[in-house]
Short mmCIF file of C-alpha atoms in Angstrom, two decimals:
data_model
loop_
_atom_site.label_atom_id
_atom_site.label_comp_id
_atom_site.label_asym_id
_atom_site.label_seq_id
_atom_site.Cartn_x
_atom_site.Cartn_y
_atom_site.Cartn_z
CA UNK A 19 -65.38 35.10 54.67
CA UNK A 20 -68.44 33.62 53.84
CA UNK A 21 -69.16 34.15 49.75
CA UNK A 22 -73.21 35.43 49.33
CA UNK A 23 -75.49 32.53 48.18
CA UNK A 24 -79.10 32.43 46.31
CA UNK A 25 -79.91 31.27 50.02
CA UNK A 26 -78.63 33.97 52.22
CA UNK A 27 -81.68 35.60 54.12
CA UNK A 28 -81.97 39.35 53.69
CA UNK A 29 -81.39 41.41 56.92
CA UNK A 30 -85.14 42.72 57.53
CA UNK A 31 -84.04 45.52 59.67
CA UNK A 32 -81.64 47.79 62.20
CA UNK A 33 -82.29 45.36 64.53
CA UNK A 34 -80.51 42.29 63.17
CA UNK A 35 -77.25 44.95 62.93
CA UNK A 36 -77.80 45.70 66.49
CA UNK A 37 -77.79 42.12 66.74
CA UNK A 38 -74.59 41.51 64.72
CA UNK A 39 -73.09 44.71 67.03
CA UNK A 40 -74.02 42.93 70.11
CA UNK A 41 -71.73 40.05 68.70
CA UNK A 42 -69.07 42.21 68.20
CA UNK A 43 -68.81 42.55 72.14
CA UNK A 44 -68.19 38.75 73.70
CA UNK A 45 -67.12 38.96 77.26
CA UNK A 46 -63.49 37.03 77.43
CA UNK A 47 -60.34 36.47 79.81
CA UNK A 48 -57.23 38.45 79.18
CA UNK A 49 -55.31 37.40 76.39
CA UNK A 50 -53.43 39.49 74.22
CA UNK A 51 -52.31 38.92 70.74
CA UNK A 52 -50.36 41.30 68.48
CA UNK A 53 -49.92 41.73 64.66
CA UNK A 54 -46.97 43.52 63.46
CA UNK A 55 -46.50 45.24 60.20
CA UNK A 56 -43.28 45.97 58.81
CA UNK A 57 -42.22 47.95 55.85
CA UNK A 58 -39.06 46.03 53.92
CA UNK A 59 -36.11 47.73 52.55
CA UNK A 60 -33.30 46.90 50.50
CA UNK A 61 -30.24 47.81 52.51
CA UNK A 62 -27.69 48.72 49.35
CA UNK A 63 -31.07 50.59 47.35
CA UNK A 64 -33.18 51.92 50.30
CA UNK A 65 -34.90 54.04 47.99
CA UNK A 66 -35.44 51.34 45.67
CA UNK A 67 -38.72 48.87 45.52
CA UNK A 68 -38.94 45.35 47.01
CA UNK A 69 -40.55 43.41 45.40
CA UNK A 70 -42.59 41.00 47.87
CA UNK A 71 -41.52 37.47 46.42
CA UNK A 72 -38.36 38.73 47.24
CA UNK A 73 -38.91 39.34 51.00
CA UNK A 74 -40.92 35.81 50.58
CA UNK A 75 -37.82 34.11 49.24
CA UNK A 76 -36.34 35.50 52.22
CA UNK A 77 -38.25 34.13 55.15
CA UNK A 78 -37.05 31.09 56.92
CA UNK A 79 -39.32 27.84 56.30
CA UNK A 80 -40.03 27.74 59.87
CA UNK A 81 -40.98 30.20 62.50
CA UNK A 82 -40.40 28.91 66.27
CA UNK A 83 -43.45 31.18 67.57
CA UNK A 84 -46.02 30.09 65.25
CA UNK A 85 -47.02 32.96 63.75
CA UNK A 86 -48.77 33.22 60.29
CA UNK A 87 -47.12 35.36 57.33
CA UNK A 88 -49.06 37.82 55.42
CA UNK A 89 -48.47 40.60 53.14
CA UNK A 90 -50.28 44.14 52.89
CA UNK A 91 -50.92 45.78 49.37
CA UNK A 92 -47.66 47.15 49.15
CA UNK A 93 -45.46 44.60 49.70
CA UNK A 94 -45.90 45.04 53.81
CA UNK A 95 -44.69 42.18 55.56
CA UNK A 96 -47.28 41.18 58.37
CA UNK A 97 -46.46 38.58 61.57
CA UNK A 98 -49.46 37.96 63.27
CA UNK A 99 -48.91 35.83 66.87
CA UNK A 100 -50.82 33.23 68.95
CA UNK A 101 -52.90 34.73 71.38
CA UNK A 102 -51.82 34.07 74.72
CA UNK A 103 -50.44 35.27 78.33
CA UNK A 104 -48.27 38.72 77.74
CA UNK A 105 -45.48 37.01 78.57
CA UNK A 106 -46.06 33.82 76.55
CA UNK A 107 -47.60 35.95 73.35
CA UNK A 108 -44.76 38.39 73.68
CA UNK A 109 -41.95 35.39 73.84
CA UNK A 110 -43.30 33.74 70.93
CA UNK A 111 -43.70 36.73 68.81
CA UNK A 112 -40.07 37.88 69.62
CA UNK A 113 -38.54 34.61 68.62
CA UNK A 114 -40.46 35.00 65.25
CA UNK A 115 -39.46 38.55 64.66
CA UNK A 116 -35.65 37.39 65.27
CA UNK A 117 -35.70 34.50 62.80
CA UNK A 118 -37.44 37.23 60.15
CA UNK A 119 -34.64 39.80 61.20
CA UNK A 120 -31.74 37.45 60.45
CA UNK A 121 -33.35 35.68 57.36
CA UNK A 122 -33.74 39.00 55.87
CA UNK A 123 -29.87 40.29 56.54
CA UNK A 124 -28.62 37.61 54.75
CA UNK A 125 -31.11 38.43 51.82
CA UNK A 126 -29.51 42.24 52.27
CA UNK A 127 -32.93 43.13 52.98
CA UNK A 128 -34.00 45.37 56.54
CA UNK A 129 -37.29 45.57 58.02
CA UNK A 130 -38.27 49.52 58.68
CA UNK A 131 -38.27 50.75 61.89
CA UNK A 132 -41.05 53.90 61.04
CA UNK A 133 -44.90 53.60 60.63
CA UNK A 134 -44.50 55.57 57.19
CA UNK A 135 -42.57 54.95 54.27
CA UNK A 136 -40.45 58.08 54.45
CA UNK A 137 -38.76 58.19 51.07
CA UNK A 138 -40.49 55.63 48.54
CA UNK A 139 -43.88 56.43 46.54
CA UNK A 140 -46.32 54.09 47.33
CA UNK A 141 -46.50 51.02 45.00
CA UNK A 142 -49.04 48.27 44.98
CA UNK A 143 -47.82 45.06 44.54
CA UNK A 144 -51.02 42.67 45.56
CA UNK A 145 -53.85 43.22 42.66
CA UNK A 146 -56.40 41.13 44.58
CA UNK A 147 -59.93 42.11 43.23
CA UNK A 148 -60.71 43.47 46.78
CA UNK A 149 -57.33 45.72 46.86
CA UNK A 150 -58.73 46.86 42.81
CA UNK A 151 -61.87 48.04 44.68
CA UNK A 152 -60.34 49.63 47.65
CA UNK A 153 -58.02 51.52 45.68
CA UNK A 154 -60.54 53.04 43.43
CA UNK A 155 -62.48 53.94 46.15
CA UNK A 156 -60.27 55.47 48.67
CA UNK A 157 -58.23 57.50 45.46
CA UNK A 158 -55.09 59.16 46.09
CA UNK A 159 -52.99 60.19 47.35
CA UNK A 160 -54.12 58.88 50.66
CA UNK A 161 -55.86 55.97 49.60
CA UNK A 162 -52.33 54.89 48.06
CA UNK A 163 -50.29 55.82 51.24
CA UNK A 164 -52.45 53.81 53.22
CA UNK A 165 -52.28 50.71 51.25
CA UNK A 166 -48.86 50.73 50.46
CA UNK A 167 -47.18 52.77 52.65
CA UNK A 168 -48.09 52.44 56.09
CA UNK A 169 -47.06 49.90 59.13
CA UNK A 170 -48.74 49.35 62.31
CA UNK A 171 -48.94 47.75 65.60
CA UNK A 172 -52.02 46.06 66.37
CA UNK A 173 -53.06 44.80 69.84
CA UNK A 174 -55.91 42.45 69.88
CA UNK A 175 -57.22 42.39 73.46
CA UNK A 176 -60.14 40.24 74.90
CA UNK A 177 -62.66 42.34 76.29
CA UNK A 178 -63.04 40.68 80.18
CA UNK A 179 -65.92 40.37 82.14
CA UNK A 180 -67.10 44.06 81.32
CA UNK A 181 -66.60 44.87 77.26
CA UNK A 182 -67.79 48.52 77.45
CA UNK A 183 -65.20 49.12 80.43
CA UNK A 184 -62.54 48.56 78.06
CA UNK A 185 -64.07 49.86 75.14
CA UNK A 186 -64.10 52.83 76.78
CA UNK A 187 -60.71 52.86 78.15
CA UNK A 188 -59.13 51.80 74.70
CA UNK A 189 -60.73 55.23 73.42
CA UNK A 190 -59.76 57.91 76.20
CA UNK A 191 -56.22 56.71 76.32
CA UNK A 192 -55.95 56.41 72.79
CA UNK A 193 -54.47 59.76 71.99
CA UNK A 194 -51.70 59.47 75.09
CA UNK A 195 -50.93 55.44 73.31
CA UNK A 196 -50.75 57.48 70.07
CA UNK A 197 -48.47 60.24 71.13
CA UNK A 198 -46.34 57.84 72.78
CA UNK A 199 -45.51 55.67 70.17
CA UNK A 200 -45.79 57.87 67.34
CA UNK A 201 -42.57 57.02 64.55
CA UNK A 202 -43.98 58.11 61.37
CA UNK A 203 -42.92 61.57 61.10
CA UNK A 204 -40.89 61.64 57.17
CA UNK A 205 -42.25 60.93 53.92
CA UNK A 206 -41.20 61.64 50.15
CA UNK A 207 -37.56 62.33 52.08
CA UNK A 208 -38.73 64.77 54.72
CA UNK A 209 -40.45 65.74 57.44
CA UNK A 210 -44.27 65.26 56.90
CA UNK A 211 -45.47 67.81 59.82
CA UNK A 212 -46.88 65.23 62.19
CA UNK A 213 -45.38 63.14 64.15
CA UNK A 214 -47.56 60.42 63.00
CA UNK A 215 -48.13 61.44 59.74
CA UNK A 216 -49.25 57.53 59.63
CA UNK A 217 -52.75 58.49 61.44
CA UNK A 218 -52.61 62.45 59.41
CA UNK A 219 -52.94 59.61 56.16
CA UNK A 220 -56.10 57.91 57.53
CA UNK A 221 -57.62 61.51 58.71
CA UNK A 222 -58.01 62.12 55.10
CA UNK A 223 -59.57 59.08 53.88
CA UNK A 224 -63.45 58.36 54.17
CA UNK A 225 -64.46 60.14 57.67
CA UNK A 226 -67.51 58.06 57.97
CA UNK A 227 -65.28 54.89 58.07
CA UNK A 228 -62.20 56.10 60.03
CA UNK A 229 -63.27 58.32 62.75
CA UNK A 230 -63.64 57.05 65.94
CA UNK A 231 -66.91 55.50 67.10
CA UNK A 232 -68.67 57.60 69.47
CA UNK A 233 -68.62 56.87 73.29
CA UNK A 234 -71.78 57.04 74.93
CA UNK A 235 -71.46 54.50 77.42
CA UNK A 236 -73.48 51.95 74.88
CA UNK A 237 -70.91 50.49 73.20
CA UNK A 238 -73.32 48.11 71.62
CA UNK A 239 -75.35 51.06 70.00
CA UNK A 240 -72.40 53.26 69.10
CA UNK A 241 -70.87 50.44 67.14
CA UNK A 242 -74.70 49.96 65.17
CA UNK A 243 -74.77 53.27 63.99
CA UNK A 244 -71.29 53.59 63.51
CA UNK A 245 -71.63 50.88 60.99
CA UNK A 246 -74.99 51.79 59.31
CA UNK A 247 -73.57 55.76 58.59
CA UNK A 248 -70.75 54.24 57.06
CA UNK A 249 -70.27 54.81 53.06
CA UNK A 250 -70.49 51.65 51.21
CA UNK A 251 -67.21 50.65 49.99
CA UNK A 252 -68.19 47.71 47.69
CA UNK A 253 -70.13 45.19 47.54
CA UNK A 254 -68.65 41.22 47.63
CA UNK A 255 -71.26 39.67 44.86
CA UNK A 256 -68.90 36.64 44.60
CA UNK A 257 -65.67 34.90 46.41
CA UNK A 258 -63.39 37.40 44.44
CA UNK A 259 -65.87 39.72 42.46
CA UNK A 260 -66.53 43.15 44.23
CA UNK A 261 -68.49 45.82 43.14
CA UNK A 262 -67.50 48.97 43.92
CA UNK A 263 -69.96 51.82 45.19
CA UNK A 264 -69.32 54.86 44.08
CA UNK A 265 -73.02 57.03 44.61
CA UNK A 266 -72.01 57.62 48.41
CA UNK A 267 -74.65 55.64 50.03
CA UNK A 268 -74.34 53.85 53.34
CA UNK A 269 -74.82 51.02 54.89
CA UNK A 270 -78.46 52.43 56.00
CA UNK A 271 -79.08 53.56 53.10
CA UNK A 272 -78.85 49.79 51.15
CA UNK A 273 -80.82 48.25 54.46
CA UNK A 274 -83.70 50.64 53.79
CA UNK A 275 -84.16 51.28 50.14
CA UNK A 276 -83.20 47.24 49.25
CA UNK A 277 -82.08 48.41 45.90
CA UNK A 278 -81.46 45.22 42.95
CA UNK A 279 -81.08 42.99 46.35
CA UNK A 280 -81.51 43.58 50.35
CA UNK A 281 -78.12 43.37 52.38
CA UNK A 282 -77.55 40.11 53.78
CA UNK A 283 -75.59 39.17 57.65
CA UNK A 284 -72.86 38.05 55.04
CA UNK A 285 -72.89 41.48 53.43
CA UNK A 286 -73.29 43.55 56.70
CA UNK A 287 -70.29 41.06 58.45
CA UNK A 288 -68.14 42.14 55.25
CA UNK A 289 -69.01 46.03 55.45
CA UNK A 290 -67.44 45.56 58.72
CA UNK A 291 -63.76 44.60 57.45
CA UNK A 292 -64.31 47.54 55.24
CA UNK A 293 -64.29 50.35 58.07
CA UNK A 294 -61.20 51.02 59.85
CA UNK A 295 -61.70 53.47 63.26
CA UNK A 296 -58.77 53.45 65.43
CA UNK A 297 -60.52 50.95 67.46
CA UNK A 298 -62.30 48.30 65.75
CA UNK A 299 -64.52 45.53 67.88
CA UNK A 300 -64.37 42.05 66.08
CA UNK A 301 -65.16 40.04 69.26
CA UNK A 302 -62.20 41.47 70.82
CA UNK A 303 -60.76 44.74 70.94
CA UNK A 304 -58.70 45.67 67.66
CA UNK A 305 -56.32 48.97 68.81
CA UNK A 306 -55.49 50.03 65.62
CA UNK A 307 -53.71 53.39 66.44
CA UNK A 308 -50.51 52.39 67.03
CA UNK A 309 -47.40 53.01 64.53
CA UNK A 310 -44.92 50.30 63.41
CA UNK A 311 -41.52 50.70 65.81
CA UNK A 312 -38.18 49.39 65.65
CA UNK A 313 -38.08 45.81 65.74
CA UNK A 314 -36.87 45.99 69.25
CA UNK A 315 -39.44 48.20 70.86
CA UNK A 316 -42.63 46.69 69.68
CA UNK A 317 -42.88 44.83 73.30
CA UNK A 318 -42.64 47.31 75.36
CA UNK A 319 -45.98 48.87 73.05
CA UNK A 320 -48.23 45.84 73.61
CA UNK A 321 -47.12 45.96 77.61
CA UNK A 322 -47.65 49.63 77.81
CA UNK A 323 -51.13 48.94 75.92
CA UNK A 324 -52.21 45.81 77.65
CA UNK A 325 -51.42 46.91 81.04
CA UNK A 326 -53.54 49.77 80.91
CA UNK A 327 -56.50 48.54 79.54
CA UNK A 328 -57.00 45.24 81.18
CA UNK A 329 -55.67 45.38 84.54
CA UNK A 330 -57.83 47.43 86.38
CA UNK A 331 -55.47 49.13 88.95
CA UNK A 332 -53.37 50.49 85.83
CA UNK A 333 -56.50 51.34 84.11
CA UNK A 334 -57.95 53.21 87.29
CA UNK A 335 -54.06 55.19 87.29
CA UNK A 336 -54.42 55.83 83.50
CA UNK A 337 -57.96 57.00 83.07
CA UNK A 338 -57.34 59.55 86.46
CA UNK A 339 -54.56 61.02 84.33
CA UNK A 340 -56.59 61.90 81.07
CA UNK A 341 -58.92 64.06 80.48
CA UNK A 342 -62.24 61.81 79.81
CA UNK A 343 -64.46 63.80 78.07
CA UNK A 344 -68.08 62.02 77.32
CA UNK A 345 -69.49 61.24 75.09
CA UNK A 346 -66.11 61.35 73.52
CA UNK A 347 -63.80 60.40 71.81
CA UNK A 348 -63.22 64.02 70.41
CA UNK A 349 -61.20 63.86 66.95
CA UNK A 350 -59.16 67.08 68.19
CA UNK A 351 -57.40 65.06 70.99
CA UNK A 352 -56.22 62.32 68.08
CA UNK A 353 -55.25 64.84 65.97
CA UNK A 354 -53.31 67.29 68.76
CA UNK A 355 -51.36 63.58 70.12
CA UNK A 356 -50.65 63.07 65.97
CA UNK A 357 -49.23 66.14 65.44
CA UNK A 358 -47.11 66.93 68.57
CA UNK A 359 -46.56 63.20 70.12
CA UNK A 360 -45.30 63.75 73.38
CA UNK A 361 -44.30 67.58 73.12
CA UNK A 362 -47.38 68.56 73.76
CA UNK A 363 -47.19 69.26 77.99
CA UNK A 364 -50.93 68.14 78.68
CA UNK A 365 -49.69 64.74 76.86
CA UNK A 366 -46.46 64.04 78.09
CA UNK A 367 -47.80 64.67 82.09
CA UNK A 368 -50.70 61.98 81.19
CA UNK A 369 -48.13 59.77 79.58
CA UNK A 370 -45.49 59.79 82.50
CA UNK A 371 -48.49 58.63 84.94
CA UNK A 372 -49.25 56.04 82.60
CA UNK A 373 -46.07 54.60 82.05
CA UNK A 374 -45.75 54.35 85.93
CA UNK A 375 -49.34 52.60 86.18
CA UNK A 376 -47.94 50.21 83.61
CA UNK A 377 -44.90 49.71 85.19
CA UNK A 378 -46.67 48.98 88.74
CA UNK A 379 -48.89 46.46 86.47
CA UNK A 380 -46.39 44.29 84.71
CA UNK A 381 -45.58 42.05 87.24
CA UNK A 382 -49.05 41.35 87.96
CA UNK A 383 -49.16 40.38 84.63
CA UNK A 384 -46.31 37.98 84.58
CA UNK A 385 -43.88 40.15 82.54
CA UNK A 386 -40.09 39.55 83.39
CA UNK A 387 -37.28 41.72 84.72
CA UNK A 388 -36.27 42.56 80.92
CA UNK A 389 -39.78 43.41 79.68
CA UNK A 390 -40.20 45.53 82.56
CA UNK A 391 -36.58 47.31 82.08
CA UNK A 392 -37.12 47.91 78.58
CA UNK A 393 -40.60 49.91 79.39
CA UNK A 394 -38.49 51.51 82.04
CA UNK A 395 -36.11 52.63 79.34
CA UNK A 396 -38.26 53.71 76.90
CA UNK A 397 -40.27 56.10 79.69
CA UNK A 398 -36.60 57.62 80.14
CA UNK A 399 -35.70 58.26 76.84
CA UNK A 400 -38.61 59.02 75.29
CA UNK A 401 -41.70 60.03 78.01
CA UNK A 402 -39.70 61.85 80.37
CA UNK A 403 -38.32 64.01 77.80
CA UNK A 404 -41.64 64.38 75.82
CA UNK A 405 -40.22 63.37 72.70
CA UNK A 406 -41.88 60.45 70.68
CA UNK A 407 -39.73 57.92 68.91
CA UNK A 408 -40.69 60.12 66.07
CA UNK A 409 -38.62 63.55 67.20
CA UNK A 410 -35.32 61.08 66.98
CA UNK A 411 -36.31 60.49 63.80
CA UNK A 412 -36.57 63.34 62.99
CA UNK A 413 -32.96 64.78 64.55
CA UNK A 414 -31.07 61.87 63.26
CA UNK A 415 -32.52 61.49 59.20
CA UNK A 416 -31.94 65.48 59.21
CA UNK A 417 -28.06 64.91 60.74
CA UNK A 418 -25.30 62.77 59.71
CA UNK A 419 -26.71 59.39 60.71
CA UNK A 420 -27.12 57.24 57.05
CA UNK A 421 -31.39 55.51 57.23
CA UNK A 422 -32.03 56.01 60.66
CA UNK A 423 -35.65 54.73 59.98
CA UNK A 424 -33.70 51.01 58.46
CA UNK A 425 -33.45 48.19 61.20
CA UNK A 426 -29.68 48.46 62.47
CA UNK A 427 -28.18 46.01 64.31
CA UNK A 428 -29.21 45.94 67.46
CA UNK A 429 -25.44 47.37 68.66
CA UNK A 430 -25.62 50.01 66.17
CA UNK A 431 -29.04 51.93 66.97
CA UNK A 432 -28.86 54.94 65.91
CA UNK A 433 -30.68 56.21 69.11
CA UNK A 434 -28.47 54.30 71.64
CA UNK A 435 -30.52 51.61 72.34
#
């Protein structure tokens, strides 16, 4: 990120943020990339801590894929792939997650397989000055779940020759994505009432920065005023010094009144890592709405995902299924796919047509026999039966099986897999 100089030119206007929006939106071909969060657990003391130099000791020096290690507040390790081909992004990615996997076992360590820590408190380990401001301004006990206490599935697509095509697809088949996938459904040692109770924890941080940007059909315009109404989180005055904003003022509201200093590009580029709808434009398309899965399943997520919204056949299939609603998206179709996942009938019908769209899709996509089989196996077990990855969950942590939510070996998965 650029740091704010004596030199940066203040933003005279809406119109250079319409022109920073307009950015946001580059037409590109269809690659996919994929970052993967993963909560880490100690497999003797599951309840216990880890503390993240330990899962760093852990890691092996060298990851075949290529992708780059991060960490998230709490201690959540992050993988983040090369962009690429499905099949070539999802290869390299899978060899990465393996080497992680087996590094870790030896270390007695597991990655989670759940997009919500389901028995720890939250505990931030990172005390970067930006985390210090976040974490003040977000409060608890949501603020703290988020940082330190979620996982996710991100899938970064390029937005092809028509961005607000799949902007808008990315939005109306968000809630079916979400309902399909959700795996968060325990925290504090039980059942948290949702079966994403990962997306229930951003409902209830700062609206103006986490509800879904409107749909008009402008995408370009939605995301402008989507960023101008959004609160001021804090302010970046140098490389790591942040002021936080606590007076409830937006974006808008620093443009117009200029205050000790007008907002500079640098400033209004760096409000923009500070909001977090469930999708996010950054050039590409950031789906952000996605829970963390078993180590195993993530593929068959980013296939399901990237089939649908950039092959235009599937996409056509999908969006026939749902119930498009404009100007949309409406925040009580997130919340219903949340709470129920795939119970809910409307849902399930609109996910088994998807999931068959998909399917049809993958090979024009270059996905193999196994990628294909294992979204072919996940639409029996868990679509056809309307119940999310979540309801197992659920079944098993409340039965006789010992950490369902831990990564088992893969021929000891607790749901058969």
């Amino acid at each position: 990120m650029i740091g704010v100089t004596a030199e940066s030119t203040p933003l005279r206007d809406v119109t250079e943020v319409a022109e920073y929006a307009h950015r946001c939106f580059r037409p590109a071909a269809a690659r996919v990339g994929v970052e993967l969060e993963f909560l880490v657990f100690d497999r003797k003391d599951p309840g216990g801590q880890v503390p993240m130099e330990r899962t760093r000791r852990a890691l092996p020096g060298y990851l075949p894929g290529g992708s780059r290690v991060t960490f998230e507040p709490g201690g959540q390790l992050e993988l983040s792939g090369p962009a690429g081909p499905l099949p070539e992004t999802v290869a390299r990615l899978t060899a990465d997650v393996a080497a992680v996997r087996d590094g870790l076992r030896a270390a007695g360590l597991a990655l989670g397989a759940v997009g919500l820590d389901p028995v720890r408190a939250p505990c931030r380990q990172l005390g970067l000055p930006r985390y210090e401001a976040m974490a003040e301004f977000l409060g608890v006990p949501y603020g703290a779940l988020m940082m330190c206490s979620t996982a996710s599935i991100q899938v970064n697509l390029d937005f092809g020759r028509e961005p607000a095509v799949r902007w808008e697809r990315a939005h109306a088949l968000g809630p079916v994505l979400l309902a399909a996938f959700a795996n968060s459904p325990l925290s504090g040692g039980r059942p948290y009432g949702w079966m994403s109770g990962r997306q229930d924890v951003w409902n209830n941080l700062d609206r103006s920065r986490t509800r879904p940007v409107p749909v008009t059909g402008d995408p370009v315009a939605d995301w402008t005023e989507y960023l101008l109404d959004s609160r001021l989180m804090l302010v970046r005055e140098e490389s790591e010094r942040y002021r936080p904003i606590r007076d409830g003022s937006t974006f808008r509201d620093w443009l117009e009144s200029g205050g000790e200093r007008r907002p500079t590009p640098e400033d209004l580029a760096y409000h923009a890592t500070t909001v977090f709808p469930p999708v996010r434009p950054r050039g590409w398309l950031e789906i952000r709405y996605l829970d963390a899965l078993h180590p195993s399943d993530w593929p068959v997520c980013v296939a399901v995902t990237h089939a649908l919204i950039t092959d235009d056949r599937a996409a056509d299939a999908a969006m026939a299924a749902v119930e498009v609603r404009r100007p949309g998206p409406y925040q009580e179709d997130w919340d219903r796919a949340a709470r129920c996942g795939l119970a809910d009938p409307r849902i399930r019908n609109a996910a088994e047509a998807c999931f068959r769209a998909a399917l049809e899709a993958l090979p024009r996509l270059g996905a193999d026999a196994a990628l294909a089989g294992a979204v072919a196996a996940f639409a029996d077990r868990h679509v056809s039966t309307g119940r999310s990855p979540a309801a197992y969950l659920i079944d098993q942590a409340s039965g006789s099986m010992d950490r369902p939510w831990l990564d088992h070996d893969s021929h000891h998965r607790p749901d058969g897999h």
